[in-house]
CSV table of C-alpha atoms in Angstrom, one decimal:
chain,number,residue,atom,x,y,z
N,311,MET,CA,155.4,122.7,39.5
N,312,LYS,CA,152.4,124.5,38.1
N,313,VAL,CA,150.1,122.3,35.9
N,314,PHE,CA,147.3,123.3,33.7
N,315,CYS,CA,144.9,120.5,33.0
N,316,THR,CA,141.9,120.5,30.7
N,317,GLY,CA,139.1,118.0,31.5
N,318,ALA,CA,139.8,118.6,35.2
N,319,SER,CA,136.3,117.6,36.2
N,320,GLY,CA,136.3,114.5,34.1
N,321,TYR,CA,137.3,110.9,34.8
N,322,ILE,CA,140.9,110.9,33.3
N,323,GLY,CA,141.7,114.6,33.9
N,324,GLY,CA,140.3,114.6,37.4
N,325,SER,CA,142.3,111.5,38.3
N,326,VAL,CA,145.5,112.8,36.8
N,327,ALA,CA,145.0,116.1,38.6
N,328,ALA,CA,144.4,114.4,41.9
N,329,HIS,CA,147.6,112.3,41.5
N,330,LEU,CA,149.7,115.3,40.6
N,331,ILE,CA,148.3,117.3,43.6
N,332,ALA,CA,149.2,114.4,45.9
N,333,ALA,CA,152.7,114.6,44.5
N,334,GLY,CA,153.0,118.2,45.5
N,335,HIS,CA,152.1,120.0,42.2
N,336,GLN,CA,149.8,123.0,41.9
N,337,VAL,CA,147.0,122.3,39.4
N,338,THR,CA,144.7,124.7,37.6
N,339,GLY,CA,141.8,123.0,35.8
N,340,LEU,CA,139.6,124.1,33.0
N,341,VAL,CA,135.9,123.7,33.8
N,342,ARG,CA,132.8,124.7,31.9
N,343,SER,CA,130.5,125.7,34.8
N,344,GLN,CA,130.4,127.2,38.2
N,345,GLU,CA,129.1,124.0,39.6
N,346,LYS,CA,132.1,122.1,38.3
N,347,ALA,CA,134.4,124.9,39.5
N,348,ASP,CA,133.1,124.5,43.0
N,349,ALA,CA,133.5,120.7,42.7
N,350,VAL,CA,137.2,120.7,41.6
N,351,ARG,CA,138.1,123.5,44.0
N,352,ALA,CA,136.9,121.2,46.9
N,353,ARG,CA,139.5,118.7,45.6
N,354,GLY,CA,142.4,121.2,45.6
N,355,ILE,CA,142.3,122.2,42.0
N,356,GLN,CA,142.2,125.9,41.1
N,357,PRO,CA,139.4,126.2,38.6
N,358,LEU,CA,139.5,128.2,35.4
N,359,LEU,CA,136.1,128.8,33.8
N,360,GLY,CA,136.1,128.3,30.1
N,361,THR,CA,135.8,125.9,27.2
N,362,LEU,CA,138.1,124.4,24.6
N,363,ASP,CA,137.0,127.1,22.2
N,364,ASP,CA,138.4,129.9,24.4
N,365,ALA,CA,141.7,130.1,22.6
N,366,GLU,CA,143.0,133.2,24.3
N,367,ARG,CA,142.2,131.8,27.8
N,368,LEU,CA,144.0,128.5,26.9
N,369,VAL,CA,147.1,130.5,25.7
N,370,GLN,CA,147.2,132.5,28.9
N,371,ALA,CA,146.9,129.3,31.0
N,372,ALA,CA,149.6,127.6,29.1
N,373,HIS,CA,152.0,130.5,29.4
N,374,ALA,CA,151.4,130.5,33.2
N,375,ALA,CA,152.0,126.8,33.6
N,376,ASP,CA,155.1,124.6,33.7
N,377,ILE,CA,153.2,121.6,32.4
N,378,VAL,CA,150.1,121.2,30.3
N,379,VAL,CA,147.9,118.1,30.4
N,380,ASN,CA,145.1,117.9,27.8
N,381,ALA,CA,142.5,115.4,29.0
N,382,ALA,CA,139.3,117.1,27.8
N,383,SER,CA,139.1,115.9,24.2
N,384,ALA,CA,141.2,113.7,21.9
N,385,ASP,CA,139.8,115.4,18.9
N,386,HIS,CA,139.6,119.2,19.5
N,387,LYS,CA,142.2,120.5,17.0
N,388,GLY,CA,141.6,124.2,17.8
N,389,ALA,CA,142.4,123.8,21.5
N,390,VAL,CA,145.4,121.6,20.8
N,391,THR,CA,146.8,124.1,18.3
N,392,ALA,CA,146.3,127.0,20.6
N,393,LEU,CA,148.0,125.3,23.5
N,394,LEU,CA,151.0,124.0,21.4
N,395,ASP,CA,151.5,127.3,19.7
N,396,ALA,CA,151.6,128.9,23.2
N,397,LEU,CA,154.2,126.4,24.3
N,398,ALA,CA,156.4,126.6,21.2
N,399,GLY,CA,160.0,127.5,22.2
N,400,SER,CA,159.4,127.1,25.9
N,401,GLY,CA,160.6,123.5,26.3
N,402,LYS,CA,157.5,122.7,28.4
N,403,PRO,CA,155.8,119.3,28.3
N,404,PHE,CA,152.4,119.0,26.7
N,405,ILE,CA,150.8,115.6,27.6
N,406,HIS,CA,147.9,114.8,25.2
N,407,THR,CA,145.3,112.1,25.8
N,408,SER,CA,144.3,110.0,22.8
N,409,GLY,CA,142.6,106.6,22.8
N,410,SER,CA,143.3,103.1,21.5
N,411,SER,CA,140.2,103.1,19.3
N,412,ILE,CA,142.6,104.6,16.7
N,413,VAL,CA,143.6,101.0,16.0
N,414,GLY,CA,140.1,99.7,16.5
N,415,THR,CA,138.5,97.4,14.0
N,416,ARG,CA,134.7,97.2,13.5
N,417,SER,CA,133.9,93.5,13.7
N,418,HIS,CA,130.3,93.2,15.0
N,419,GLY,CA,131.6,91.4,18.1
N,420,HIS,CA,133.9,89.0,16.3
N,421,ARG,CA,137.5,88.5,17.4
N,422,SER,CA,140.4,90.1,15.6
N,423,ASP,CA,144.0,88.8,16.0
N,424,ALA,CA,145.6,92.2,15.0
N,425,VAL,CA,147.7,93.5,17.9
N,426,PHE,CA,149.5,96.9,17.9
N,427,ASP,CA,152.4,98.4,19.8
N,428,GLU,CA,153.8,101.9,19.5
N,429,SER,CA,155.9,101.0,16.5
N,430,SER,CA,153.0,99.6,14.5
N,431,ALA,CA,151.8,101.3,11.3
N,432,ILE,CA,148.2,102.5,11.8
N,433,THR,CA,145.6,102.7,9.1
N,434,PRO,CA,142.6,104.1,11.0
N,435,SER,CA,139.0,103.6,10.3
N,436,PRO,CA,137.2,106.7,8.7
N,437,ALA,CA,135.8,107.4,12.2
N,438,ARG,CA,139.3,107.8,13.7
N,439,ALA,CA,141.2,109.3,10.7
N,440,ALA,CA,141.0,112.8,12.0
N,441,ARG,CA,142.2,111.7,15.5
N,442,VAL,CA,145.3,110.0,14.0
N,443,ALA,CA,146.0,113.1,11.9
N,444,LEU,CA,145.8,115.3,15.0
N,445,ASN,CA,148.1,113.0,16.8
N,446,ASP,CA,150.7,113.4,14.0
N,447,LEU,CA,150.3,117.2,14.2
N,448,ILE,CA,150.9,117.1,18.0
N,449,LEU,CA,154.0,115.1,17.7
N,450,SER,CA,155.4,117.3,15.0
N,451,TYR,CA,155.7,120.1,17.6
N,452,ARG,CA,158.8,118.3,18.9
N,453,ASP,CA,160.6,120.3,16.3
N,454,LYS,CA,159.1,123.6,17.6
N,455,GLY,CA,160.8,123.8,21.0
N,456,CYS,CA,158.3,122.1,23.3
N,457,ARG,CA,157.9,118.5,24.5
N,458,PRO,CA,154.7,117.0,23.1
N,459,VAL,CA,153.8,113.5,24.4
N,460,ILE,CA,150.8,111.4,23.6
N,461,ILE,CA,149.3,108.8,26.0
N,462,CYS,CA,146.8,106.5,24.3
N,463,PRO,CA,144.8,104.5,26.9
N,464,SER,CA,142.9,101.3,26.2
N,465,LEU,CA,139.7,100.6,28.0
N,466,ILE,CA,140.0,102.2,31.4
N,467,TYR,CA,138.4,100.8,34.5
N,468,GLY,CA,138.4,101.4,38.3
N,469,LEU,CA,137.2,104.2,40.5
N,470,GLY,CA,138.4,107.6,39.4
N,471,LEU,CA,140.3,109.9,41.8
N,472,GLY,CA,138.4,113.1,40.9
N,473,VAL,CA,134.9,114.5,40.6
N,474,GLU,CA,133.8,112.0,38.0
N,475,PRO,CA,134.4,108.5,39.5
N,476,HIS,CA,133.4,106.3,36.5
N,477,SER,CA,134.6,105.5,33.0
N,478,THR,CA,132.4,104.5,30.1
N,479,GLN,CA,132.4,100.9,28.9
N,480,VAL,CA,132.1,98.9,32.1
N,481,PRO,CA,129.4,101.0,33.7
N,482,LEU,CA,127.4,100.8,30.5
N,483,LEU,CA,127.6,97.0,30.6
N,484,ILE,CA,126.7,96.9,34.3
N,485,ASP,CA,123.7,99.3,33.8
N,486,LEU,CA,122.5,97.1,30.9
N,487,ALA,CA,122.8,94.0,33.0
N,488,LYS,CA,120.7,95.5,35.7
N,489,LYS,CA,118.1,96.7,33.2
N,490,ARG,CA,117.8,93.3,31.4
N,491,GLY,CA,118.4,91.0,34.4
N,492,CYS,CA,121.4,89.6,32.6
N,493,ALA,CA,124.6,91.0,31.1
N,494,ALA,CA,124.6,91.3,27.3
N,495,TYR,CA,127.2,91.8,24.6
N,496,ALA,CA,127.0,92.7,20.9
N,497,GLY,CA,127.2,89.8,18.4
N,498,PRO,CA,129.2,86.8,19.6
N,499,GLY,CA,131.0,88.9,22.2
N,500,GLU,CA,134.4,87.5,21.1
N,501,ASN,CA,135.8,91.0,20.4
N,502,ILE,CA,138.8,91.9,22.6
N,503,TRP,CA,139.9,95.2,24.2
N,504,SER,CA,143.1,95.8,26.0
N,505,ASN,CA,142.5,97.5,29.3
N,506,VAL,CA,144.2,99.6,32.0
N,507,HIS,CA,143.3,100.5,35.6
N,508,ILE,CA,142.9,104.2,36.3
N,509,ASP,CA,145.3,103.9,39.2
N,510,ASP,CA,148.0,102.6,36.9
N,511,LEU,CA,147.2,105.1,34.1
N,512,VAL,CA,147.8,108.2,36.3
N,513,THR,CA,151.2,106.9,37.2
N,514,LEU,CA,152.1,106.8,33.5
N,515,TYR,CA,151.1,110.5,33.1
N,516,ALA,CA,153.4,111.4,36.0
N,517,LEU,CA,156.2,109.3,34.5
N,518,ALA,CA,155.8,110.9,31.1
N,519,ILE,CA,155.9,114.4,32.6
N,520,GLU,CA,159.1,113.5,34.3
N,521,LYS,CA,161.0,111.4,31.7
N,522,ALA,CA,159.3,111.1,28.3
N,523,ALA,CA,161.2,112.5,25.3
N,524,ALA,CA,159.7,115.1,22.9
N,525,GLY,CA,157.5,113.3,20.4
N,526,ALA,CA,156.9,110.2,22.5
N,527,PHE,CA,153.8,108.1,22.0
N,528,PHE,CA,152.7,105.5,24.6
N,529,PHE,CA,149.9,103.0,24.6
N,530,ALA,CA,148.6,102.2,28.1
N,531,GLU,CA,147.4,98.6,28.8
N,532,ASN,CA,147.9,95.9,31.4
N,533,GLY,CA,145.9,93.0,30.0
N,534,GLU,CA,143.0,92.3,27.7
N,535,ASN,CA,139.6,90.6,27.8
N,536,SER,CA,136.8,89.8,25.4
N,537,MET,CA,133.4,91.5,26.0
N,538,ARG,CA,132.0,88.1,26.7
N,539,GLU,CA,134.5,87.6,29.5
N,540,VAL,CA,133.6,91.0,31.0
N,541,CYS,CA,129.9,90.2,30.8
N,542,GLU,CA,130.4,86.8,32.5
N,543,ALA,CA,132.2,88.6,35.3
N,544,ILE,CA,129.4,91.1,35.6
N,545,ASN,CA,126.8,88.3,35.9
N,546,ARG,CA,128.9,86.7,38.6
N,547,MET,CA,129.3,90.0,40.5
N,548,LEU,CA,125.5,90.7,40.3
N,549,GLY,CA,124.6,87.2,41.2
N,550,LEU,CA,122.7,86.7,38.0
N,551,ALA,CA,122.1,83.1,37.0
N,552,GLY,CA,123.1,81.7,33.6
N,553,PRO,CA,125.4,83.0,30.8
N,554,PRO,CA,125.2,86.5,29.4
N,555,MET,CA,123.1,87.2,26.4
N,556,ALA,CA,124.0,88.0,22.8
N,557,MET,CA,122.5,91.1,21.2
N,558,SER,CA,122.2,91.8,17.5
N,559,MET,CA,124.0,94.9,16.3
N,560,GLU,CA,120.6,96.6,15.9
N,561,GLU,CA,119.8,95.9,19.6
N,562,ALA,CA,123.3,97.2,20.6
N,563,ALA,CA,122.8,100.4,18.6
N,564,ALA,CA,119.4,100.9,20.2
N,565,GLU,CA,121.0,100.6,23.7
N,566,TRP,CA,124.2,102.6,23.1
N,567,GLY,CA,124.0,104.5,19.9
N,568,GLU,CA,125.4,103.3,16.6
N,569,GLY,CA,128.8,104.8,17.0
N,570,THR,CA,129.4,103.5,20.5
N,571,ALA,CA,128.1,100.1,19.5
N,572,GLU,CA,130.2,99.8,16.3
N,573,ASP,CA,133.4,101.5,17.4
N,574,THR,CA,133.6,100.5,21.1
N,575,MET,CA,131.4,97.8,22.4
N,576,ALA,CA,131.5,95.5,19.3
N,577,SER,CA,135.0,96.4,18.0
N,578,ASN,CA,138.5,95.1,18.8
N,579,SER,CA,141.3,97.3,20.1
N,580,ARG,CA,144.3,95.2,21.1
N,581,VAL,CA,147.5,97.0,22.0
N,582,ARG,CA,150.8,96.5,23.9
N,583,ALA,CA,152.4,99.2,26.0
N,584,VAL,CA,156.0,98.3,25.0
N,585,ARG,CA,157.4,101.9,25.2
N,586,ALA,CA,155.6,102.8,28.4
N,587,ARG,CA,157.2,99.8,30.1
N,588,GLN,CA,160.6,100.7,28.6
N,589,LEU,CA,160.2,104.1,30.2
N,590,GLY,CA,159.9,102.4,33.5
N,591,TRP,CA,156.1,102.1,33.9
N,592,LYS,CA,155.1,99.2,36.2
N,593,PRO,CA,151.3,98.7,36.3
N,594,LYS,CA,150.3,96.8,39.4
N,595,ALA,CA,146.6,97.4,40.0
N,596,ARG,CA,144.1,94.5,40.0
N,597,SER,CA,142.9,93.1,36.7
N,598,LEU,CA,139.6,94.2,35.1
N,599,ILE,CA,137.9,90.9,36.0
N,600,GLU,CA,139.1,91.1,39.6
N,601,GLU,CA,137.9,94.8,39.8
N,602,ILE,CA,134.4,93.7,38.6
N,603,GLU,CA,134.1,90.8,41.0
N,604,GLN,CA,136.0,92.1,44.0
N,605,GLY,CA,136.5,95.8,43.7
N,606,CYS,CA,134.7,99.1,43.1
N,607,TYR,CA,132.0,97.7,40.8
N,608,ARG,CA,130.9,95.2,43.4
């Protein structure tokens, strides 16, 4: 089938595109530069130069495709609206990428015991309220003759299959450990994030394209770890002696920026992929700690 994928040169979009190409689909990918166009073309993706603000180009690409995968931005309302309006009445699937920070709790590195699945009520933080509202808008298009589906990954790890090989959080922690000579977390490091391997995540996209009902929403996770546990594994992997260090929130903000420090590196986001497993998703890649100590990060 013909797939149009935004974010085709990115970590998630590029990996999903590679997986779909391997399954025999034809993928056209939105890219912002000639350099990225050349890079994705080398991986079997037909590039389409443009941005998420090019509504007319997005509409034309959606009309020409059998499947649309939006992996460029979880928050760009204009692009989402243009694509969904183009698909209205077509019955075609629209697979949108969100993120489990929608249930995130700022905690300055302290543990939260709140755990969410797809049936849980969500009261987002002010930083994620617009994303949750956009998710609701996307799912409302199930009543407009297309098949909107949202996949909401937790912390993603592992080597990507496309042009961009790395995710965000784990490489940030590894880079900081190399810089300081010791891994470091924000606050007490007790905050927990669910996580999912990129190899498992792409199989959920393929399964959702094949089987998910209109209006479906899926968390994607296969385990969870505290930031302290992740940093301990990084120290072991790098051969750094002693336990990881604690940073103040001010130090963390200086390293990563206030938003990343507060809403990602020092927050909790604990989810369970109940509906994804009910759909038939069977994650089987190595765990985050195993990937750090024995896999691509080593």
